[in-house]
Coordinates of C-alpha atoms in Angstrom, one line a residue:
Chain A
M235 CA 123.8 79.5 84.1
R236 CA 126.3 79.9 81.2
K237 CA 129.8 80.9 82.2
I238 CA 132.7 82.0 79.9
K239 CA 136.0 82.5 81.9
G240 CA 134.4 84.2 84.9
I241 CA 131.9 86.2 82.7
D242 CA 128.6 85.2 84.6
L243 CA 125.4 86.9 84.0
R244 CA 123.7 86.1 87.3
T245 CA 126.9 87.7 89.0
G246 CA 126.5 90.6 87.1
A247 CA 123.0 91.2 87.9
A248 CA 123.6 90.8 91.4
F249 CA 126.2 93.8 91.4
M250 CA 123.8 95.8 89.1
R251 CA 121.0 95.3 92.0
S252 CA 123.3 96.2 94.9
E253 CA 124.5 99.3 93.1
F254 CA 120.9 100.1 92.5
Y255 CA 120.5 100.0 96.5
N256 CA 123.4 101.9 97.2
L257 CA 122.5 105.0 95.0
S258 CA 118.8 105.0 96.0
I259 CA 119.9 105.7 99.5
Y260 CA 120.8 109.5 98.9
R261 CA 117.9 111.1 98.8
V262 CA 119.0 114.5 99.3
S263 CA 121.9 114.4 96.4
F264 CA 119.2 113.2 94.2
W265 CA 117.1 116.0 94.5
L266 CA 119.9 118.4 94.0
N267 CA 120.9 116.5 90.9
F268 CA 117.6 116.6 89.7
V269 CA 117.2 120.4 90.2
Y270 CA 120.7 120.6 88.5
T271 CA 119.9 118.8 85.5
F272 CA 116.7 120.5 85.1
L273 CA 118.3 124.1 85.5
M274 CA 121.2 123.1 82.8
M275 CA 118.8 121.9 80.5
Y276 CA 116.8 125.2 80.8
S277 CA 119.9 127.4 80.7
V278 CA 121.4 125.7 77.3
G279 CA 117.9 126.1 75.6
Y280 CA 118.0 129.8 76.4
V281 CA 121.5 130.1 74.9
W282 CA 120.6 128.4 71.7
R283 CA 117.8 130.6 71.6
A284 CA 119.7 133.7 71.8
L285 CA 122.1 132.6 69.5
Y286 CA 119.3 131.8 66.9
A287 CA 117.7 135.3 67.4
A288 CA 120.7 136.6 65.8
N289 CA 121.5 134.1 62.9
P290 CA 118.5 131.7 62.6
S291 CA 120.8 129.8 59.5
A292 CA 123.9 129.3 61.2
T293 CA 124.0 125.5 61.7
G294 CA 121.6 124.2 59.1
V295 CA 119.1 122.6 61.6
D296 CA 116.1 124.6 63.0
L297 CA 115.7 125.8 66.5
S298 CA 113.7 123.3 67.9
Q299 CA 116.1 120.8 66.6
M300 CA 118.7 122.3 68.2
I301 CA 117.2 122.6 71.5
S302 CA 116.4 119.0 71.5
Y303 CA 120.2 118.3 70.6
A304 CA 121.1 120.6 73.8
V305 CA 118.7 119.2 76.2
L306 CA 119.8 115.6 75.0
G307 CA 123.3 116.6 75.9
V308 CA 122.5 117.7 79.0
A309 CA 120.6 114.7 79.8
L310 CA 123.0 112.2 78.6
E311 CA 125.9 113.9 80.6
S312 CA 124.5 113.3 83.7
V313 CA 124.5 109.4 83.2
M314 CA 127.7 109.6 81.0
H315 CA 129.9 112.4 83.0
P316 CA 133.4 110.6 83.2
A317 CA 133.0 111.5 86.9
R318 CA 130.5 108.6 87.2
G319 CA 132.8 106.0 85.2
P320 CA 134.3 103.0 86.8
Q321 CA 137.8 105.0 87.1
S322 CA 136.7 106.9 90.2
Y323 CA 135.7 103.5 92.1
I324 CA 139.3 102.0 90.7
I325 CA 141.4 104.9 92.1
E326 CA 139.5 104.9 95.3
Q327 CA 140.3 101.4 95.7
V328 CA 144.0 101.6 94.4
R329 CA 144.7 104.6 97.2
K330 CA 143.0 102.6 100.2
G331 CA 144.9 99.6 99.0
T332 CA 142.0 97.1 98.4
I333 CA 142.1 97.0 94.8
E334 CA 143.6 93.3 94.9
M335 CA 140.4 92.3 96.7
D336 CA 138.6 93.3 93.5
I337 CA 141.0 91.9 90.9
L338 CA 141.0 88.5 92.9
K339 CA 137.3 88.3 92.8
P340 CA 136.3 84.8 91.0
I341 CA 134.8 87.3 88.2
D342 CA 136.7 88.7 85.0
F343 CA 137.7 92.2 86.4
Q344 CA 136.6 94.0 83.4
F345 CA 133.2 92.5 83.5
Y346 CA 132.7 93.1 87.0
M347 CA 133.7 96.9 86.6
F348 CA 130.9 96.8 83.6
A349 CA 128.2 95.5 85.9
K350 CA 128.7 97.6 88.4
N351 CA 128.9 100.8 86.2
A352 CA 125.8 99.5 84.2
G353 CA 123.8 99.3 87.5
H354 CA 124.7 102.8 88.4
M355 CA 123.9 104.1 84.8
A356 CA 120.5 102.2 85.0
V357 CA 119.6 103.8 88.2
R358 CA 120.4 107.6 87.2
F359 CA 118.8 106.7 83.8
L360 CA 115.5 105.9 85.3
F361 CA 115.2 108.1 88.1
L362 CA 117.2 111.2 86.8
V363 CA 117.4 111.4 83.2
L364 CA 113.7 110.0 82.2
P365 CA 111.8 112.1 84.6
S366 CA 113.7 115.3 83.4
L367 CA 113.5 114.4 79.8
I368 CA 109.9 114.0 80.3
A369 CA 109.7 117.5 81.7
A370 CA 111.6 119.0 79.1
Y371 CA 109.3 117.6 76.8
F372 CA 106.5 119.6 78.4
L373 CA 108.7 122.8 79.1
F374 CA 111.1 123.2 76.6
S375 CA 109.5 121.7 73.4
L376 CA 111.7 118.5 73.1
Q377 CA 111.2 116.9 69.6
L378 CA 109.8 113.3 69.8
P379 CA 111.9 111.2 67.0
G380 CA 110.1 109.2 64.2
A381 CA 110.1 105.3 64.7
A382 CA 113.4 104.8 62.6
E383 CA 115.3 107.5 64.3
L384 CA 114.2 106.3 67.7
L385 CA 115.4 102.7 67.1
G386 CA 118.7 103.9 65.8
F387 CA 118.9 106.3 68.7
I388 CA 118.4 103.5 71.1
C389 CA 121.0 101.1 69.3
S390 CA 123.3 104.0 69.0
L391 CA 123.1 105.1 72.7
L392 CA 124.1 101.3 73.8
L393 CA 127.0 101.7 71.9
A394 CA 127.9 105.2 73.0
L395 CA 127.5 103.6 76.5
L396 CA 130.2 100.7 75.6
V397 CA 132.7 103.3 74.0
S398 CA 132.3 105.5 77.2
F399 CA 132.7 102.5 79.5
Y400 CA 136.0 101.2 77.6
L401 CA 137.5 104.8 77.8
N402 CA 136.8 105.3 81.4
F403 CA 138.0 101.7 82.2
M404 CA 141.3 102.3 80.3
L405 CA 141.9 105.6 82.4
G406 CA 141.2 103.7 85.5
L407 CA 143.7 101.2 84.6
L408 CA 146.0 103.9 83.9
G409 CA 145.3 105.0 87.5
M410 CA 146.6 101.5 88.7
I411 CA 150.1 102.6 87.6
T412 CA 150.5 106.3 88.2
M413 CA 148.6 106.1 91.4
N414 CA 146.7 109.2 90.6
I415 CA 144.7 110.3 87.7
Q416 CA 142.9 114.0 89.1
N417 CA 145.1 115.8 86.6
I418 CA 144.9 113.2 83.7
S419 CA 140.9 113.1 84.3
W420 CA 140.8 116.9 84.0
G421 CA 142.3 117.0 81.0
Y422 CA 140.5 114.0 79.6
N423 CA 137.0 115.5 80.6
A424 CA 138.2 118.8 78.9
V425 CA 139.0 116.9 75.7
L426 CA 135.8 114.8 76.1
R427 CA 133.5 117.8 76.4
F428 CA 135.1 119.6 73.5
F429 CA 135.3 116.6 70.7
S430 CA 132.4 114.8 71.7
G431 CA 130.0 117.4 70.5
Q432 CA 128.1 117.4 74.0
M433 CA 127.4 121.2 73.9
V434 CA 128.4 122.6 70.6
P435 CA 127.5 120.1 67.7
L436 CA 130.6 119.0 65.6
W437 CA 129.3 120.0 62.4
I438 CA 129.7 123.7 62.9
F439 CA 133.2 123.2 63.9
P440 CA 135.5 125.2 61.5
G441 CA 138.1 123.7 59.3
I442 CA 140.7 121.4 61.0
L443 CA 139.0 121.0 64.3
G444 CA 136.2 119.2 62.3
V445 CA 138.6 117.1 60.7
V446 CA 140.2 116.0 64.0
S447 CA 136.6 115.5 65.7
N448 CA 135.8 113.1 63.0
L449 CA 139.0 111.0 63.9
L450 CA 138.6 110.6 67.3
P451 CA 136.4 108.3 69.2
F452 CA 134.8 110.9 71.4
R453 CA 131.9 111.8 68.7
C454 CA 130.6 108.0 69.2
I455 CA 129.7 109.1 72.7
Y456 CA 127.5 112.1 72.3
A457 CA 127.5 113.4 68.9
I458 CA 126.1 110.3 67.0
P459 CA 123.3 109.2 69.1
M460 CA 122.2 112.8 69.4
S461 CA 122.7 113.5 65.8
I462 CA 120.7 110.5 64.9
Y463 CA 118.0 111.5 67.6
I464 CA 117.3 114.7 66.0
G465 CA 117.0 113.3 62.4
N466 CA 120.3 114.5 61.1
Y467 CA 121.3 110.9 59.5
S468 CA 118.7 108.9 57.7
G469 CA 119.1 105.4 56.2
V470 CA 122.2 104.7 54.8
G471 CA 123.8 107.5 56.4
M472 CA 122.9 106.4 59.8
L473 CA 123.7 103.0 59.3
G474 CA 127.3 104.4 58.4
E475 CA 127.4 106.2 61.8
L476 CA 126.7 103.3 63.5
R477 CA 129.4 101.0 61.6
I478 CA 131.9 103.6 62.9
Q479 CA 130.3 103.2 66.4
I480 CA 130.8 99.3 65.9
I481 CA 134.4 99.6 64.9
W482 CA 135.5 102.0 67.8
V483 CA 133.7 99.4 70.2
I484 CA 135.9 96.4 68.7
L485 CA 138.8 98.6 68.7
L486 CA 138.6 99.7 72.2
G487 CA 137.5 96.5 73.4
I488 CA 140.6 95.0 72.2
A489 CA 142.8 97.8 73.3
S490 CA 141.5 97.6 76.8
R491 CA 141.8 93.9 77.2
M492 CA 145.5 94.3 76.2
L493 CA 146.0 97.0 78.7
M494 CA 144.3 95.3 81.2
R495 CA 146.8 92.3 80.8
Y496 CA 149.9 94.4 80.7
V497 CA 148.8 96.4 84.1
F498 CA 147.9 93.4 86.0
S499 CA 151.1 91.9 85.3
R500 CA 152.9 94.9 86.3
V501 CA 150.6 95.3 89.2
M502 CA 151.4 91.7 90.4
I503 CA 155.1 92.1 90.1
Q504 CA 154.8 95.3 92.2
G505 CA 152.8 93.7 94.9
G506 CA 155.1 90.9 95.3
Chain B
M62 CA 144.9 141.8 113.8
E63 CA 146.6 138.8 115.6
N64 CA 144.1 136.6 113.5
I65 CA 145.8 138.2 110.3
R66 CA 149.4 137.7 111.4
L67 CA 148.6 133.8 112.1
Y68 CA 146.7 133.8 108.4
G69 CA 150.0 134.9 107.0
G70 CA 151.9 132.3 109.1
F71 CA 149.7 129.3 108.0
L72 CA 150.0 130.7 104.4
R73 CA 153.8 130.7 104.6
V74 CA 153.7 126.9 105.8
A75 CA 151.2 126.1 103.1
I76 CA 153.4 127.4 100.5
L77 CA 156.6 125.8 101.8
G78 CA 154.5 122.4 101.7
K79 CA 153.3 122.8 98.3
M80 CA 156.9 123.8 97.0
Q81 CA 157.8 120.1 97.3
Y82 CA 155.7 118.9 94.6
K83 CA 157.0 121.0 91.5
A84 CA 155.9 118.4 88.8
D85 CA 152.3 118.3 90.3
F86 CA 152.1 122.3 90.3
L87 CA 153.1 122.2 86.5
V88 CA 150.6 119.5 85.5
G89 CA 147.9 121.3 87.6
V90 CA 148.5 124.7 85.8
V91 CA 148.5 123.1 82.3
S92 CA 145.6 121.1 82.9
V93 CA 143.6 124.7 84.0
L94 CA 145.1 126.2 80.9
I95 CA 143.6 123.2 78.7
L96 CA 140.0 123.5 80.3
N97 CA 140.2 127.4 80.1
A98 CA 141.1 127.0 76.1
V99 CA 138.5 124.5 75.7
N100 CA 135.6 126.6 77.3
L101 CA 137.0 129.6 75.1
S102 CA 137.0 127.9 72.0
L103 CA 133.5 126.4 72.6
I104 CA 132.3 129.7 73.1
G105 CA 134.7 130.8 70.2
I106 CA 133.0 128.3 67.9
L107 CA 129.5 129.3 68.6
V108 CA 130.4 133.1 68.1
Y109 CA 132.1 132.4 65.0
N110 CA 129.1 130.9 63.3
F111 CA 126.6 133.0 64.9
N112 CA 128.4 136.5 65.3
T113 CA 126.6 137.6 68.5
L114 CA 125.3 136.6 71.5
G115 CA 122.2 138.5 72.5
N116 CA 123.8 141.9 72.2
W117 CA 127.4 140.5 73.2
D118 CA 130.1 140.4 70.3
I119 CA 133.2 138.0 70.7
W120 CA 134.8 140.5 72.4
D121 CA 132.3 141.5 75.3
L122 CA 132.4 137.6 75.9
L123 CA 136.2 137.6 76.3
F124 CA 135.8 140.4 78.7
L125 CA 133.0 138.7 80.6
Y126 CA 135.4 135.5 80.6
S127 CA 138.5 137.1 81.7
F128 CA 136.7 139.1 84.3
W129 CA 135.3 136.0 85.9
M130 CA 139.0 134.5 85.5
L131 CA 140.5 137.0 87.4
C132 CA 137.9 136.9 90.3
R133 CA 137.8 133.0 90.2
S134 CA 141.6 133.0 90.5
L135 CA 141.6 135.1 93.7
Y136 CA 138.9 133.0 95.0
G137 CA 140.7 129.7 94.1
I138 CA 144.0 130.3 95.2
F139 CA 143.0 131.5 98.8
S140 CA 139.9 129.6 99.4
G141 CA 139.5 127.0 96.9
H142 CA 139.8 124.3 99.9
L143 CA 136.7 125.5 102.1
S144 CA 135.1 122.3 100.8
D145 CA 137.5 120.3 102.7
L146 CA 135.5 121.2 105.7
E147 CA 133.4 118.1 104.9
E148 CA 136.2 115.8 105.2
L149 CA 137.7 117.3 108.4
I150 CA 134.0 116.9 109.9
V151 CA 133.5 113.6 108.9
S152 CA 137.0 112.4 110.2
G153 CA 136.6 114.2 112.9
N154 CA 139.5 116.3 112.6
F155 CA 137.7 119.5 112.9
D156 CA 137.7 118.8 116.7
A157 CA 141.4 119.6 116.7
Y158 CA 140.7 123.1 115.1
L159 CA 138.3 124.0 118.0
I160 CA 140.9 123.2 121.0
R161 CA 143.4 125.3 119.4
P162 CA 143.4 129.1 120.7
V163 CA 142.9 130.5 117.0
S164 CA 139.9 130.9 115.1
P165 CA 138.9 127.8 113.5
F166 CA 137.9 129.8 110.2
V167 CA 141.5 131.4 110.1
Q168 CA 142.9 127.8 110.4
L169 CA 140.3 126.4 107.8
I170 CA 141.3 129.0 105.3
G171 CA 144.9 129.0 106.3
K172 CA 145.5 125.4 105.8
D173 CA 146.3 125.1 102.2
I174 CA 146.9 127.4 99.0
N175 CA 145.7 126.3 95.5
Y176 CA 148.3 126.7 92.8
S177 CA 146.0 125.8 90.1
G178 CA 144.3 129.1 90.5
A179 CA 147.7 130.3 88.9
G180 CA 146.5 129.1 85.6
D181 CA 143.3 130.8 86.0
L182 CA 145.1 134.0 86.9
L183 CA 147.1 133.8 83.7
V184 CA 144.3 133.2 81.4
G185 CA 142.2 136.3 83.0
I186 CA 145.1 138.5 82.4
L187 CA 145.9 137.2 79.1
G188 CA 142.3 137.5 78.1
F189 CA 142.1 141.1 79.3
I190 CA 145.1 142.4 77.7
L191 CA 143.6 141.0 74.2
V192 CA 140.4 142.5 74.9
K193 CA 142.0 145.6 75.9
T194 CA 144.0 145.9 72.4
Q195 CA 140.7 144.9 70.6
M196 CA 138.3 147.0 71.9
D197 CA 140.6 149.8 73.2
F198 CA 138.5 151.2 75.8
D199 CA 139.1 154.6 77.3
W200 CA 138.5 154.2 81.1
G201 CA 139.3 157.2 83.5
I202 CA 140.6 156.5 86.7
L203 CA 137.2 156.1 88.0
K204 CA 136.6 153.1 85.7
W205 CA 139.7 151.3 86.3
L206 CA 139.2 151.7 90.2
Y207 CA 135.7 150.0 89.7
F208 CA 137.3 147.5 87.9
G209 CA 139.7 146.6 90.5
V210 CA 137.2 146.7 93.2
C211 CA 134.7 144.5 91.4
V212 CA 137.4 142.0 90.8
L213 CA 137.8 141.9 94.6
T214 CA 134.1 141.7 95.2
G215 CA 133.5 139.2 92.5
A216 CA 135.8 136.9 94.3
L217 CA 134.5 137.6 98.0
I218 CA 131.1 136.8 96.4
Q219 CA 132.4 133.4 95.4
V220 CA 134.2 132.9 98.9
A221 CA 131.0 133.6 100.5
I222 CA 128.6 131.5 98.5
N223 CA 131.2 128.6 99.0
W224 CA 131.7 129.5 102.8
I225 CA 127.9 129.0 103.3
G226 CA 128.0 126.0 101.2
A227 CA 130.4 124.3 103.3
S228 CA 129.2 125.5 106.6
L229 CA 125.9 123.3 105.6
C230 CA 127.9 120.5 106.4
F231 CA 127.4 121.6 110.3
W232 CA 123.9 120.5 109.7
T233 CA 124.2 118.0 107.1
T234 CA 127.5 116.3 107.5
R235 CA 127.6 116.2 103.8
S236 CA 127.8 119.0 101.6
R237 CA 130.2 118.5 99.1
A238 CA 127.5 117.3 96.4
A239 CA 125.5 120.4 96.9
M240 CA 128.8 122.7 96.4
H241 CA 129.8 120.7 93.5
I242 CA 126.6 121.5 91.5
A243 CA 126.5 125.0 92.6
E244 CA 130.0 125.2 91.1
R245 CA 129.4 123.6 88.0
F246 CA 125.9 125.7 87.7
T247 CA 128.4 128.8 88.4
V248 CA 131.1 127.8 85.7
L249 CA 127.9 127.8 83.0
M250 CA 126.5 131.2 84.5
Q251 CA 129.7 133.1 84.3
Q252 CA 130.5 132.3 80.6
Y253 CA 127.2 133.8 79.0
P254 CA 125.5 137.5 79.7
V255 CA 122.7 136.6 82.3
N256 CA 120.0 138.6 80.3
I257 CA 119.9 135.9 77.7
F258 CA 118.5 133.6 80.1
G259 CA 115.0 135.2 80.4
K260 CA 113.5 137.1 83.4
Y261 CA 112.8 134.3 85.6
F262 CA 116.3 133.2 85.6
Q263 CA 117.9 136.7 85.9
V264 CA 115.9 137.2 89.2
F265 CA 117.2 134.0 90.6
V266 CA 121.2 134.4 90.0
T267 CA 120.2 138.3 91.3
C268 CA 118.5 137.6 94.2
F269 CA 118.9 133.9 95.5
L270 CA 122.0 132.9 94.3
P271 CA 124.0 136.0 93.6
V272 CA 126.3 134.8 90.9
A273 CA 125.1 137.6 88.5
F274 CA 127.0 140.1 90.5
I275 CA 130.4 138.2 90.0
N276 CA 130.9 139.3 86.6
Y277 CA 128.1 140.0 84.5
Y278 CA 126.7 143.4 86.5
P279 CA 130.0 144.6 86.6
S280 CA 130.7 144.1 83.1
V281 CA 127.6 145.5 81.9
V282 CA 128.7 148.8 83.6
L283 CA 132.0 148.8 82.6
L284 CA 131.3 147.9 78.8
D285 CA 128.3 150.4 78.7
K286 CA 125.8 148.0 78.0
T287 CA 123.3 149.6 80.2
T288 CA 119.9 149.8 78.7
D289 CA 117.9 153.1 78.9
K290 CA 115.9 151.6 82.1
L291 CA 117.7 152.7 85.2
C292 CA 118.6 149.7 86.8
I293 CA 120.4 150.7 90.1
W294 CA 121.5 147.5 91.0
Q295 CA 124.1 146.8 88.4
Y296 CA 126.1 149.0 90.5
F297 CA 125.5 146.9 93.7
S298 CA 128.4 144.3 93.5
P299 CA 130.4 145.7 96.5
L300 CA 127.3 146.0 98.7
V301 CA 126.1 142.2 97.9
A302 CA 129.9 141.1 98.6
V303 CA 129.8 142.6 102.0
L304 CA 126.1 141.2 102.9
M305 CA 127.1 137.8 101.7
L306 CA 130.3 137.6 103.4
G307 CA 127.8 138.8 106.5
I308 CA 125.5 136.2 106.1
A309 CA 128.1 133.4 105.6
A310 CA 129.7 134.6 109.0
W311 CA 126.7 134.2 110.6
V312 CA 125.8 130.7 109.3
W313 CA 129.8 129.4 110.0
T314 CA 129.4 131.0 113.5
K315 CA 125.8 129.2 114.4
G316 CA 127.1 126.1 112.5
V317 CA 130.4 126.0 114.9
K318 CA 128.3 126.4 118.0
R319 CA 126.4 123.6 116.9
Y320 CA 128.9 121.3 115.9
A321 CA 129.2 118.2 118.3
G322 CA 131.7 116.1 116.6
A323 CA 131.0 113.3 114.3
G324 CA 130.3 110.0 115.9
N325 CA 128.6 109.2 119.1

């Protein structure tokens, strides 16, 4: 097995597996989540239907595209909601005082968190998102994308997962210094919900809000993959959006490494 | 009445405890304000683009939202910590409540007070004032009275739902996940007029999880949105509140009797 500075794929896979078993224990909470996801899809679909009834041409896309966008937003949120990010694990370990055990493991800390998180997301995707999307396809007339869009969507979604991971990871690192991220997370969740286009598409944002949302990384998480899915970008436009995501992945990757080094040096001094 | 006196005492202690953390109070209120600003702006952007939602315009929707904020702040400040019951039961600390000669419910409800509700209250009042200046409705004394009663009963319905949710962990030990989901669902429901969600949904939030009685039905009555069909249950909010509290108290009593402590 290849080993680069504590990044070991087999160890990563093992963490993913254990996370998988961890999650599959809680059956009741799984069914509750399923019902919840379903209700949310149903209700956002109706909100758009009511809005379109008054003014069908306000967003520039037709109703079935808009409903697909909204349903997808609900589905992706149940995987990528910040509450499921690595920061909740990190802050819990910080509070228990056992975070050193995680840092001292002979595996790169960021990679370890990523593997854990990826396992968590894979389980939720397979058992929660996929079934509810299939149900949505039959019940809410979810649109299927063409081959090019589907390929673009999958690439874009993987990049979105990375952007989301890096942002959450940095929030967790902050938690190591501030010891409490409850209130910061609230603010972060709210800003994310607003500027990511998860509920309301960014292209209908008026004036300055639209400009601001374009400059922030949050739209890489929901707006770009979802817009590609419903066919809002094609050809060169799609590649351009993917390039924006890649740039953010690189920037946030570097930033999170730097932040990790800084935080660890502080934590080591504190620990003594 | 001894219980009420004790509840006052508990609250005084809780407030004194909270006063220790002034910075936390401010950050909490600010984050609630941001959260509400985001919710309202999203609705605002939608209505800005589409003009109306069903037959509700932007001010009607703001009325609906402010109404909910008023209910929610009352509920949140005094009983937002009902979900702590799970932790009390899992950790075994609930046993301590049972051996004290005070009703366990009074102890649970009086153990904390949540300042973040103050942010909701602020949003509710500001929103309501804004709507009042824009719509300039002319209410008689009766409507004002009904408004006051409905804010109170809306809060009580939410208390009852969460009280039932929390009591479930006497049976299941874990209930936070379910309450969390019910909460997020309620948040979505209260932002939009219920009638846009179709008939089945309306039945669901009227009969099974009666969140429509928190702010939707009172707003329908107060804003004169009643259709020609006579729907008597629009006026039922106070009744539903009493009923729900009754059910909640019954479930709670059953649960406490059943409680045998965690472990062993």
